[in-house]
mmCIF file with all atom_site columns, C-alpha atoms and ligand atoms in Angstrom:
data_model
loop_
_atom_site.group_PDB
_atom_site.id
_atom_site.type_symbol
_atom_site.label_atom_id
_atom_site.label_alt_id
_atom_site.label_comp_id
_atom_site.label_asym_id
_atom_site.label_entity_id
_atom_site.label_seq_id
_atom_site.pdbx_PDB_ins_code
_atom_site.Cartn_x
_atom_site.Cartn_y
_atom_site.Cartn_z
_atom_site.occupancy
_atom_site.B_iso_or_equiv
_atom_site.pdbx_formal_charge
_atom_site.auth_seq_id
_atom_site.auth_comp_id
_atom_site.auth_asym_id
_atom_site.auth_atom_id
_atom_site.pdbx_PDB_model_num
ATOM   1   C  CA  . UNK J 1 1   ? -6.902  -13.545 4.320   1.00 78.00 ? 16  UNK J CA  1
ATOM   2   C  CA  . UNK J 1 2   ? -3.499  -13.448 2.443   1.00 82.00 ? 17  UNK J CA  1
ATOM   3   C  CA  . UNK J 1 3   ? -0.427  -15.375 3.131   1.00 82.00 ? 18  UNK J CA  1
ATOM   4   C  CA  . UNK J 1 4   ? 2.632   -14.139 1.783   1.00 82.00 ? 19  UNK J CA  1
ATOM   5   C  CA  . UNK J 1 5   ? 6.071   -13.742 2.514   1.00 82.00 ? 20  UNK J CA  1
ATOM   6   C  CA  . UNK J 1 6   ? 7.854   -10.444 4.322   1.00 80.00 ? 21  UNK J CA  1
ATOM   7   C  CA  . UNK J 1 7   ? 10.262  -10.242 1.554   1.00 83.00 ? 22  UNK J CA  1
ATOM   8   C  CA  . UNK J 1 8   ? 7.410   -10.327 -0.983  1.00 82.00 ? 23  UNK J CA  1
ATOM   9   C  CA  . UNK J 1 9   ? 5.322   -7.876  1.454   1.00 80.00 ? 24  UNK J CA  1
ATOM   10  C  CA  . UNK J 1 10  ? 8.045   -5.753  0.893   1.00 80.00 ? 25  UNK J CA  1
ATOM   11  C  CA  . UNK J 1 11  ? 8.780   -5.923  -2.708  1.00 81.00 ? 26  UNK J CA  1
ATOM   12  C  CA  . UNK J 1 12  ? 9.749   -9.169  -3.106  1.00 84.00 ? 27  UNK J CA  1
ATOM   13  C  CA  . UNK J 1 13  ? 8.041   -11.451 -6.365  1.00 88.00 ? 28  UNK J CA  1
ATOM   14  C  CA  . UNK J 1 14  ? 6.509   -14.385 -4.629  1.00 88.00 ? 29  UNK J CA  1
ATOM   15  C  CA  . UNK J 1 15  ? 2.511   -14.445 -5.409  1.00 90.00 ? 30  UNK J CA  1
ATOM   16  C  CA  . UNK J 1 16  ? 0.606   -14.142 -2.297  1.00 88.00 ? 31  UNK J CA  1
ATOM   17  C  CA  . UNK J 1 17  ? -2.556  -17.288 -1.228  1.00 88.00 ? 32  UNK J CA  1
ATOM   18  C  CA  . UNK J 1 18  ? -5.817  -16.463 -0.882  1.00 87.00 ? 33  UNK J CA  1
ATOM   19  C  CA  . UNK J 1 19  ? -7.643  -18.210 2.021   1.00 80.00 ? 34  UNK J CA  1
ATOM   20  C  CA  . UNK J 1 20  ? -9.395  -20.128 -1.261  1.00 86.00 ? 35  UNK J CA  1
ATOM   21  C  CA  . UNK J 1 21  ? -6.278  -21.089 -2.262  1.00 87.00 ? 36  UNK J CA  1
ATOM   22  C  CA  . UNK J 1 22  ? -6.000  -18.956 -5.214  1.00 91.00 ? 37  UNK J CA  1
ATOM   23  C  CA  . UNK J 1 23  ? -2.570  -17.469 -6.277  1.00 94.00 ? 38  UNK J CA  1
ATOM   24  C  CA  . UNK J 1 24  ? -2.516  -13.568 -6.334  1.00 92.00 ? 39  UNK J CA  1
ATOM   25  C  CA  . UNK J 1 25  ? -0.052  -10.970 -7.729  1.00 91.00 ? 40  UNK J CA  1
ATOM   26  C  CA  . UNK J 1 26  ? 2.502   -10.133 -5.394  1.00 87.00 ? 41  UNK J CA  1
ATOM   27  C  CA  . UNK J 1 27  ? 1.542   -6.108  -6.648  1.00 88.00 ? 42  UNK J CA  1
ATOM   28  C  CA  . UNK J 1 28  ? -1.997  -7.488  -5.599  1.00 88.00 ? 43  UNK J CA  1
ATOM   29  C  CA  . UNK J 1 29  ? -1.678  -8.821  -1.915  1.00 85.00 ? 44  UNK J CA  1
ATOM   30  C  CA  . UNK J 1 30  ? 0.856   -5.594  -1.310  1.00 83.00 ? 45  UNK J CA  1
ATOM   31  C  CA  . UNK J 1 31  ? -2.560  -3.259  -2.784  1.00 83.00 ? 46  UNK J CA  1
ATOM   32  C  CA  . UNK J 1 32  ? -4.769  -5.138  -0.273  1.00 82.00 ? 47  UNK J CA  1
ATOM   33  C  CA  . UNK J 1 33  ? -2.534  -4.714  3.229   1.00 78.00 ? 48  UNK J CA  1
ATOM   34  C  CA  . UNK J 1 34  ? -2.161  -0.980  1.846   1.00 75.00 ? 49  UNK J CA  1
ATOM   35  C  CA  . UNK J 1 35  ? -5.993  -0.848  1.786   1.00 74.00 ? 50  UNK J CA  1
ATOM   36  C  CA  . UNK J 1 36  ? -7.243  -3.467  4.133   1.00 74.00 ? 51  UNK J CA  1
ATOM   37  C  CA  . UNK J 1 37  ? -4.677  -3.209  6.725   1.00 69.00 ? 52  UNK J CA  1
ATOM   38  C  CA  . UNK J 1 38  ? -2.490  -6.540  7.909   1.00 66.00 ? 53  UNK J CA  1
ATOM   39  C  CA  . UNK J 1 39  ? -1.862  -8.416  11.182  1.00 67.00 ? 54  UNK J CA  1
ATOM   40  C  CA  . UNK J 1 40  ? 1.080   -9.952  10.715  1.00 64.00 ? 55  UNK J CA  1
ATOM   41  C  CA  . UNK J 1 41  ? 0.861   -14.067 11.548  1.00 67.00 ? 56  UNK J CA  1
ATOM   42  C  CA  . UNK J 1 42  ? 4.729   -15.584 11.654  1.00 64.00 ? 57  UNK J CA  1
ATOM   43  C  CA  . UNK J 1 43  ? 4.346   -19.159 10.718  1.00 68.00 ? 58  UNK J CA  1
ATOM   44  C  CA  . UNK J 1 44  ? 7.021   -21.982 11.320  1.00 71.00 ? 59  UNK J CA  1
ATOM   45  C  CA  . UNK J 1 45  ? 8.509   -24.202 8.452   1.00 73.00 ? 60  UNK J CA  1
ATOM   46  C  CA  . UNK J 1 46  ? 5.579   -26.506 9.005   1.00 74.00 ? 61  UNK J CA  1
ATOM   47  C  CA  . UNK J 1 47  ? 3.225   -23.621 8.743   1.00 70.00 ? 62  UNK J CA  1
ATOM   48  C  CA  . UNK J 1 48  ? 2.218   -23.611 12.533  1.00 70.00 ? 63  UNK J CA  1
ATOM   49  C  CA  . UNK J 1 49  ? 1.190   -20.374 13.409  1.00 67.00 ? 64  UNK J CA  1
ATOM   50  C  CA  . UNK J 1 50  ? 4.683   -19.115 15.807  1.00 65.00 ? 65  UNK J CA  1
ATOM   51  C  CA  . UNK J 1 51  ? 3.183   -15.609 16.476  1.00 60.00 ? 66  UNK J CA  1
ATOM   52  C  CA  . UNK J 1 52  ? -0.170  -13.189 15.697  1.00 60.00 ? 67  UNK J CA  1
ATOM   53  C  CA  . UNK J 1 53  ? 0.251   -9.331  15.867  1.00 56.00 ? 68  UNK J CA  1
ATOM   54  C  CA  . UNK J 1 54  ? -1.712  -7.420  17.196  1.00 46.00 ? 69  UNK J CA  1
ATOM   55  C  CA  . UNK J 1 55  ? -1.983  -4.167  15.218  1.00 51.00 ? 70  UNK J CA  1
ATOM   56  C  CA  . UNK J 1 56  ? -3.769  -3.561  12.066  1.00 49.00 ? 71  UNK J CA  1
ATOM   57  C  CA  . UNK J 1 57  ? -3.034  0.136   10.804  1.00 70.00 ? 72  UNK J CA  1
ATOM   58  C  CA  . UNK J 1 58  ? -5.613  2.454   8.708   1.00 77.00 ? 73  UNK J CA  1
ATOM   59  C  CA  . UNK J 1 59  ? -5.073  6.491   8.466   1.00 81.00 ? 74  UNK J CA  1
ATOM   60  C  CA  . UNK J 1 60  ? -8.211  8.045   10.648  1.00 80.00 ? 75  UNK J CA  1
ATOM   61  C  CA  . UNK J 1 61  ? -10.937 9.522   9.307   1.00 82.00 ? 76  UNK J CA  1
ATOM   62  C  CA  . UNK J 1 62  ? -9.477  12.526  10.317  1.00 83.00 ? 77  UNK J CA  1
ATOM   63  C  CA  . UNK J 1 63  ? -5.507  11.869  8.509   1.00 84.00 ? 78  UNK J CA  1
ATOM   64  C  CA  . UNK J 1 64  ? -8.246  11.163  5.651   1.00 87.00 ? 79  UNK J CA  1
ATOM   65  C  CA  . UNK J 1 65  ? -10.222 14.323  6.064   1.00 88.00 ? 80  UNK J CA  1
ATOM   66  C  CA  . UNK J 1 66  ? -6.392  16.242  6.182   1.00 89.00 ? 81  UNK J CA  1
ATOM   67  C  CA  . UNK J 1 67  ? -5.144  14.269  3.183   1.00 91.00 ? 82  UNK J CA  1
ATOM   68  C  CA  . UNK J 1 68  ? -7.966  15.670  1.102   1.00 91.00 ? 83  UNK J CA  1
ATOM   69  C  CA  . UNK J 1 69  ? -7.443  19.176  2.401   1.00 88.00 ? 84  UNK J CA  1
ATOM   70  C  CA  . UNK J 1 70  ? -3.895  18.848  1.471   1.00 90.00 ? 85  UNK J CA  1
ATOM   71  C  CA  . UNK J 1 71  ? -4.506  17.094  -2.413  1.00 92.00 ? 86  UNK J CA  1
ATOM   72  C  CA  . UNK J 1 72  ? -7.392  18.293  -4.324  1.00 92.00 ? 87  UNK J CA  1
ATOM   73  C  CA  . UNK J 1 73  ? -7.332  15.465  -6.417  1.00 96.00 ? 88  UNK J CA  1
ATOM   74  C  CA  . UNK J 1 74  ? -4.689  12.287  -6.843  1.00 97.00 ? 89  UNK J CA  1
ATOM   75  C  CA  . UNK J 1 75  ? -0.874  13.115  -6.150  1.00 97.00 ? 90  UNK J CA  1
ATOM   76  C  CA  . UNK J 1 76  ? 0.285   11.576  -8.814  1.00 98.00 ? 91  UNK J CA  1
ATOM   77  C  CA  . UNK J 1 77  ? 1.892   13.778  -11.544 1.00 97.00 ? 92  UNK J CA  1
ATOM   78  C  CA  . UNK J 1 78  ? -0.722  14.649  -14.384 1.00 97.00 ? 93  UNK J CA  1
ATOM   79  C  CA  . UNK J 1 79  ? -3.800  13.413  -13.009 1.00 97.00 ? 94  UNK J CA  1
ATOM   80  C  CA  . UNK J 1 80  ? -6.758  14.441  -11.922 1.00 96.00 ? 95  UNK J CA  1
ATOM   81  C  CA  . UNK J 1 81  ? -8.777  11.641  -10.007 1.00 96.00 ? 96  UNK J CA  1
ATOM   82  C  CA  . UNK J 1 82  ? -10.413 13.880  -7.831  1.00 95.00 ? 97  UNK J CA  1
ATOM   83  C  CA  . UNK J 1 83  ? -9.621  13.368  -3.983  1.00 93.00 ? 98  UNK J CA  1
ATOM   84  C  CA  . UNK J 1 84  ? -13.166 11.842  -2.741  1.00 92.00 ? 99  UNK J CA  1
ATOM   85  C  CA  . UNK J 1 85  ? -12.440 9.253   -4.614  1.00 93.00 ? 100 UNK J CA  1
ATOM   86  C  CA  . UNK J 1 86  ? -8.510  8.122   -3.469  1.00 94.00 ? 101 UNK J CA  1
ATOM   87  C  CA  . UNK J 1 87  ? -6.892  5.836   -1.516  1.00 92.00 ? 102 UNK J CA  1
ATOM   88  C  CA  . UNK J 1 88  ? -4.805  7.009   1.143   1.00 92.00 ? 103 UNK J CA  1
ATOM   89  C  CA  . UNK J 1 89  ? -1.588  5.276   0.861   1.00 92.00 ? 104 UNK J CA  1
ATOM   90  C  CA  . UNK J 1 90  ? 1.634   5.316   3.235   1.00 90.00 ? 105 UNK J CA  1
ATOM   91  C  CA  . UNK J 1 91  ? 4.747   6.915   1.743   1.00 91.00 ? 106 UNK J CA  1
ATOM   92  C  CA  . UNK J 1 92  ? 6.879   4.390   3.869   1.00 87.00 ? 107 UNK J CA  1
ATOM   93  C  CA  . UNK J 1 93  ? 5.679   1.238   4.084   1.00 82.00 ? 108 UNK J CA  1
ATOM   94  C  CA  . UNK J 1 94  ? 3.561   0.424   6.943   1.00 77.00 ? 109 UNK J CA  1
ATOM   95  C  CA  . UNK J 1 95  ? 5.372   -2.457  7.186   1.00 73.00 ? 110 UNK J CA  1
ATOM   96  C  CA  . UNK J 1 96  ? 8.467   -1.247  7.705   1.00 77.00 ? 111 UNK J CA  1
ATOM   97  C  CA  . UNK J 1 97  ? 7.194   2.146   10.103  1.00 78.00 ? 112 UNK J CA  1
ATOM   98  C  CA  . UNK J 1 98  ? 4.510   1.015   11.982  1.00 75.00 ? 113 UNK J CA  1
ATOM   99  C  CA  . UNK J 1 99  ? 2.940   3.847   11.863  1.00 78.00 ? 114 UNK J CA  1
ATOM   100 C  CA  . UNK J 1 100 ? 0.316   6.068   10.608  1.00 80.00 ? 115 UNK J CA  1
ATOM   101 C  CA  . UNK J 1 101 ? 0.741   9.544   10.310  1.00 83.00 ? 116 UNK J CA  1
ATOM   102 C  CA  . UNK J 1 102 ? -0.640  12.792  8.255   1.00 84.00 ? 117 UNK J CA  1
ATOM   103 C  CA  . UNK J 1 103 ? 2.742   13.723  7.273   1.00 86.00 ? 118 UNK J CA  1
ATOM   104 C  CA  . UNK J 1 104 ? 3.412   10.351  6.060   1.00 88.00 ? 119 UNK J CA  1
ATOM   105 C  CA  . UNK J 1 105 ? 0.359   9.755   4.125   1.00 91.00 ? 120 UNK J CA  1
ATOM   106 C  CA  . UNK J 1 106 ? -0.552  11.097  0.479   1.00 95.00 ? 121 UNK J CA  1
ATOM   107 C  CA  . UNK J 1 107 ? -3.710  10.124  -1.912  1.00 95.00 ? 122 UNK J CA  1
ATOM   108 C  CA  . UNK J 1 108 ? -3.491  8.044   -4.794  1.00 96.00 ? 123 UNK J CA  1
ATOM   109 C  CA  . UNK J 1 109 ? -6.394  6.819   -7.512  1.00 96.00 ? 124 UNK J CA  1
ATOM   110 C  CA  . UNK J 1 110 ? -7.486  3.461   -7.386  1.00 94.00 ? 125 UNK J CA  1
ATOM   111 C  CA  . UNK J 1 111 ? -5.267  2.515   -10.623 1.00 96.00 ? 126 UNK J CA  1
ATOM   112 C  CA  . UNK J 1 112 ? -2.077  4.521   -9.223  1.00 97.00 ? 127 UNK J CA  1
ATOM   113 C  CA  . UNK J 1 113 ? -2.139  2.354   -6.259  1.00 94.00 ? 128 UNK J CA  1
ATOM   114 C  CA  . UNK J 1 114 ? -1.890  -0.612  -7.966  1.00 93.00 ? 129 UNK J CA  1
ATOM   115 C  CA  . UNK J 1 115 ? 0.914   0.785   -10.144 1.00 94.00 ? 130 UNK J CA  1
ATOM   116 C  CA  . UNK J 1 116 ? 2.834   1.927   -6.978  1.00 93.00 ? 131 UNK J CA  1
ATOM   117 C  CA  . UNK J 1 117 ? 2.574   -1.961  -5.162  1.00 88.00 ? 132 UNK J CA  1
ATOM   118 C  CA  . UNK J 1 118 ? 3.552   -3.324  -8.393  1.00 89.00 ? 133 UNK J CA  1
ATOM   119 C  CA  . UNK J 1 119 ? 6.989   -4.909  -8.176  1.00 86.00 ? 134 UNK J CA  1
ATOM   120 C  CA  . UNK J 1 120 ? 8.103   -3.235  -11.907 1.00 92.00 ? 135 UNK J CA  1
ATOM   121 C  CA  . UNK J 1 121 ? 7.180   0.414   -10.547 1.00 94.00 ? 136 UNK J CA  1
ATOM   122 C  CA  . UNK J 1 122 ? 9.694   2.682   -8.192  1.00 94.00 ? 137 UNK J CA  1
ATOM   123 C  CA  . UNK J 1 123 ? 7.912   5.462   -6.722  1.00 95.00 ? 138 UNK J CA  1
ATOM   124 C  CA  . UNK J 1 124 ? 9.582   8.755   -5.139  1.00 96.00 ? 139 UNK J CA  1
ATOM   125 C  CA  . UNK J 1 125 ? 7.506   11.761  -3.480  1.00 96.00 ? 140 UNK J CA  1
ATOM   126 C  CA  . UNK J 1 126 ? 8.795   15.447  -3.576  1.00 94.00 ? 141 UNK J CA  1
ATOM   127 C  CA  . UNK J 1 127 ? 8.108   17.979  -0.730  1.00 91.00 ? 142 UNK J CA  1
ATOM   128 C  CA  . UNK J 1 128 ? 5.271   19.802  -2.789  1.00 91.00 ? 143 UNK J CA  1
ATOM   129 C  CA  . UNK J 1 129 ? 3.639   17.118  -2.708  1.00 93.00 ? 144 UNK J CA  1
ATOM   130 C  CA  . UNK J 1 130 ? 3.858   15.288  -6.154  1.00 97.00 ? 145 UNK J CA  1
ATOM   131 C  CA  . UNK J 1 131 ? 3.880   11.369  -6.652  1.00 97.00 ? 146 UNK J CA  1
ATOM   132 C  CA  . UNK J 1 132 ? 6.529   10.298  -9.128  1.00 97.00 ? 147 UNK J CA  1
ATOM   133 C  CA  . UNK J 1 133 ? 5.862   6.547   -10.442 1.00 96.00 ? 148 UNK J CA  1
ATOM   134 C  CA  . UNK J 1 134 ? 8.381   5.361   -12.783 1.00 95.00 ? 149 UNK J CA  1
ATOM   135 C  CA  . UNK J 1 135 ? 8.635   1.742   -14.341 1.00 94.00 ? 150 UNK J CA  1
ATOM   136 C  CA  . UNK J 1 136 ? 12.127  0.226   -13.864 1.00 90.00 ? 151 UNK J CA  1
ATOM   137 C  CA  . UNK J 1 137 ? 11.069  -3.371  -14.668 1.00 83.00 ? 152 UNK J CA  1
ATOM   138 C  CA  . UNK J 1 138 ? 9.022   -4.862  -17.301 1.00 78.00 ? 153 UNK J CA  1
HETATM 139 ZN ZN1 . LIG E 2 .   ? -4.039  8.836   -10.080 1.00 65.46 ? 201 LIG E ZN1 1
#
């Protein structure tokens, strides 16, 4: 379990808590609800739990299946991860769609995903297909 706040689920810097405790990247926590899936929990200021979703969201096996029909290997300019071994990863935040969808999924390496749920990285996606991940902050 990770706490962390919506502005930092959505690209905010605050480090998101482990249920150990333990401080984590916000880049980090962002990489595990892209991989993991998230029910969101609204907590008061006292940290009493307010409200649970209900929803976690994963692409099917068969949005998976598409994905690596679509990308022979990771979308991310110049490299070549091979597909079998990506991530599928939501072009628009799930957190801000609430939805899954073929059309709104692309594959990504293991070390691209990080990169792209890292606060100092802006990524952009062209209609052929192509990842673009670009650092604007150190
Ligand atoms: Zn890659």
């Amino acid at each position: 379990m990770v706490t962390m706040t919506l502005a930092s689920l959505l690209g905010g810097l605050a480090p998101g808590v482990l249920d150990t405790g333990t401080l984590i990247s916000p880049g980090e926590a962002r990489r595990l609800a892209a991989e993991h899936g998230l029910i969101p929990v609204v907590l008061g200021t006292k940290s009493e739990v307010l409200d649970v979703g209900s929803k976690a969201r994963f692409h099917t096996q068969a949005m998976r299946i598409g994905l690596r029909v679509q990308h022979r290997t990771c979308t991310v300019q110049g490299c070549t991860v091979p597909a079998a071994w990506c991530h599928a990863h939501h072009k628009t935040p799930w957190a801000l769609s609430r939805r899954t969808s073929l059309a709104d999924g692309t594959l990504v390496c293991g070390p691209h995903h990080r990169k792209i749920h890292h606060p100092a990285y802006t990524t952009t996606y062209d209609p052929g297909g192509t990842t673009h991940l670009t650092r604007t902050r150190r």
